[in-house]
Amino acid sequence: MHKPIYRGRFAPSPTGPLHQGSLVAAMASYLDAKAHGGQWFVRIEDLDFDRNAQGADSHILHSLQRCGMQWDGDVTWQSQRQSLYQQAIERLGDQVYPCGCSRKEIADSRLRRGEPASQIYPGTCREGLVAGKVPRAWRLRLPQPHHVVHFEDRYLGPQQQDISTEVGDFILKRADGFWAYQLAVVVDDAEQGMTDIVRGADLLDSTARQIYLQQVLGLPRVRYLHVPVVNNALGEKLSKQTGALAFDRGDNDLLHDALLPAAQFLQLPVNPHCTTISGFWNEAITLWRQKRLEHAIKIT
Ligand SMILES: [Zn+2]
């Protein structure tokens, strides 16, 4: 019998060096690909030019290699793929519309309607720009009044979100001219033939939007697995903003300082006395595969 082809990826943003939380996400996607006998790719998500840090992409790639995580094929950079996003937005035709609202106007109009001033877009420009407004962002028109997206997460189980009421018409191209994360991810994953997305649960909330975009763009659906995110002592998600340190400081013992703690976080009981990085991976891949067989991580 033919094994299904598995293609997975790790897709960091080059805003700084990888911290322990991003290592956990990278490790989970790498282990899942290897446990399936699949391929594992790296894509640098560098579309937010204001947040990119000089040299962070090469630091990230070097750290992955120092950890023994070698990717398949060539690394891709989203900044070099913008024509694909342009083609996708053109394919969506009048499902996409210009929005002239500022952030403040969106919050104000929700307050006027007695609703919390959250990020949910109230649909102000859906039927056309108000006179005197200039297009700022481009939004995707969602079905009204409800559109519930259901999906099965391989770790978290059945999930659902009413994107029309819980998200609203979301942005595909931002007011600053940058492509939105949601569009770029969906276009790239399909164009690169990804079958499985393994990432941190901080991105769980984006999944329904991405599935809807796959549907309207006529792209294949992928499987999802969201692993828990690493928090700091204050219970905040590790990130550059919350002061997370690079796990690779150039001269530290990556096996004991980074890889073994990341495996422990993923509840993989790798022998703490293992002495080589290749030995670590052999054991971790076996344990991940067993975990899958025990249905701790579902096979879908
Ligand atoms: Zn608007």
Tab-separated table of N, CA and C in Angstrom, residues 10 12-18 42 44 55-66 71 247-248:
chain	number	residue	atom	x	y	z
A	10	PHE	N	7.787	24.462	9.018
A	10	PHE	CA	7.958	25.390	10.120
A	10	PHE	C	8.071	26.758	9.469
A	12	PRO	N	8.675	30.408	10.644
A	12	PRO	CA	8.945	31.480	11.607
A	12	PRO	C	8.933	32.868	10.965
A	13	SER	N	8.606	33.852	11.787
A	13	SER	CA	8.761	35.251	11.372
A	13	SER	C	10.125	35.716	11.855
A	14	PRO	N	10.872	36.388	10.990
A	14	PRO	CA	12.244	36.787	11.368
A	14	PRO	C	12.270	38.082	12.172
A	15	THR	N	11.567	38.055	13.314
A	15	THR	CA	11.524	39.256	14.153
A	15	THR	C	12.637	39.234	15.193
A	16	GLY	N	13.338	38.119	15.275
A	16	GLY	CA	14.436	37.973	16.230
A	16	GLY	C	14.841	36.520	16.250
A	17	PRO	N	15.801	36.160	17.092
A	17	PRO	CA	16.204	34.741	17.159
A	17	PRO	C	15.082	33.881	17.737
A	18	LEU	N	15.132	32.590	17.479
A	18	LEU	CA	14.123	31.679	18.028
A	18	LEU	C	14.276	31.603	19.546
A	42	VAL	N	11.046	24.702	5.513
A	42	VAL	CA	11.105	25.941	6.295
A	42	VAL	C	10.728	27.102	5.383
A	44	ILE	N	10.217	31.310	5.617
A	44	ILE	CA	10.422	32.515	6.423
A	44	ILE	C	9.275	33.492	6.130
A	55	GLY	N	19.084	40.131	9.773
A	55	GLY	CA	19.894	38.942	10.067
A	55	GLY	C	19.164	37.861	10.850
A	56	ALA	N	17.917	38.115	11.262
A	56	ALA	CA	17.213	37.120	12.077
A	56	ALA	C	16.956	35.838	11.288
A	57	ASP	N	16.698	35.970	9.989
A	57	ASP	CA	16.423	34.759	9.196
A	57	ASP	C	17.633	33.826	9.172
A	58	SER	N	18.820	34.367	8.956
A	58	SER	CA	19.978	33.465	8.914
A	58	SER	C	20.293	32.909	10.302
A	59	HIS	N	20.025	33.699	11.351
A	59	HIS	CA	20.224	33.196	12.715
A	59	HIS	C	19.285	32.016	12.984
A	60	ILE	N	18.026	32.156	12.563
A	60	ILE	CA	17.030	31.087	12.761
A	60	ILE	C	17.474	29.811	12.037
A	61	LEU	N	17.879	29.956	10.788
A	61	LEU	CA	18.269	28.778	9.999
A	61	LEU	C	19.501	28.108	10.614
A	62	HIS	N	20.432	28.916	11.070
A	62	HIS	CA	21.642	28.382	11.685
A	62	HIS	C	21.287	27.624	12.976
A	63	SER	N	20.372	28.186	13.759
A	63	SER	CA	19.957	27.526	15.008
A	63	SER	C	19.290	26.184	14.715
A	64	LEU	N	18.443	26.144	13.699
A	64	LEU	CA	17.794	24.879	13.349
A	64	LEU	C	18.847	23.839	12.981
A	65	GLN	N	19.831	24.266	12.214
A	65	GLN	CA	20.886	23.329	11.810
A	65	GLN	C	21.716	22.881	13.005
A	66	ARG	N	22.015	23.826	13.911
A	66	ARG	CA	22.774	23.451	15.112
A	66	ARG	C	21.998	22.427	15.946
A	71	TRP	N	16.132	20.852	6.945
A	71	TRP	CA	14.917	20.929	6.139
A	71	TRP	C	15.127	20.303	4.775
A	247	PHE	N	17.112	30.719	22.426
A	247	PHE	CA	17.545	29.449	23.024
A	247	PHE	C	18.969	29.103	22.583
A	248	ASP	N	19.366	29.653	21.460
A	248	ASP	CA	20.703	29.391	20.921
A	248	ASP	C	21.557	30.633	21.149
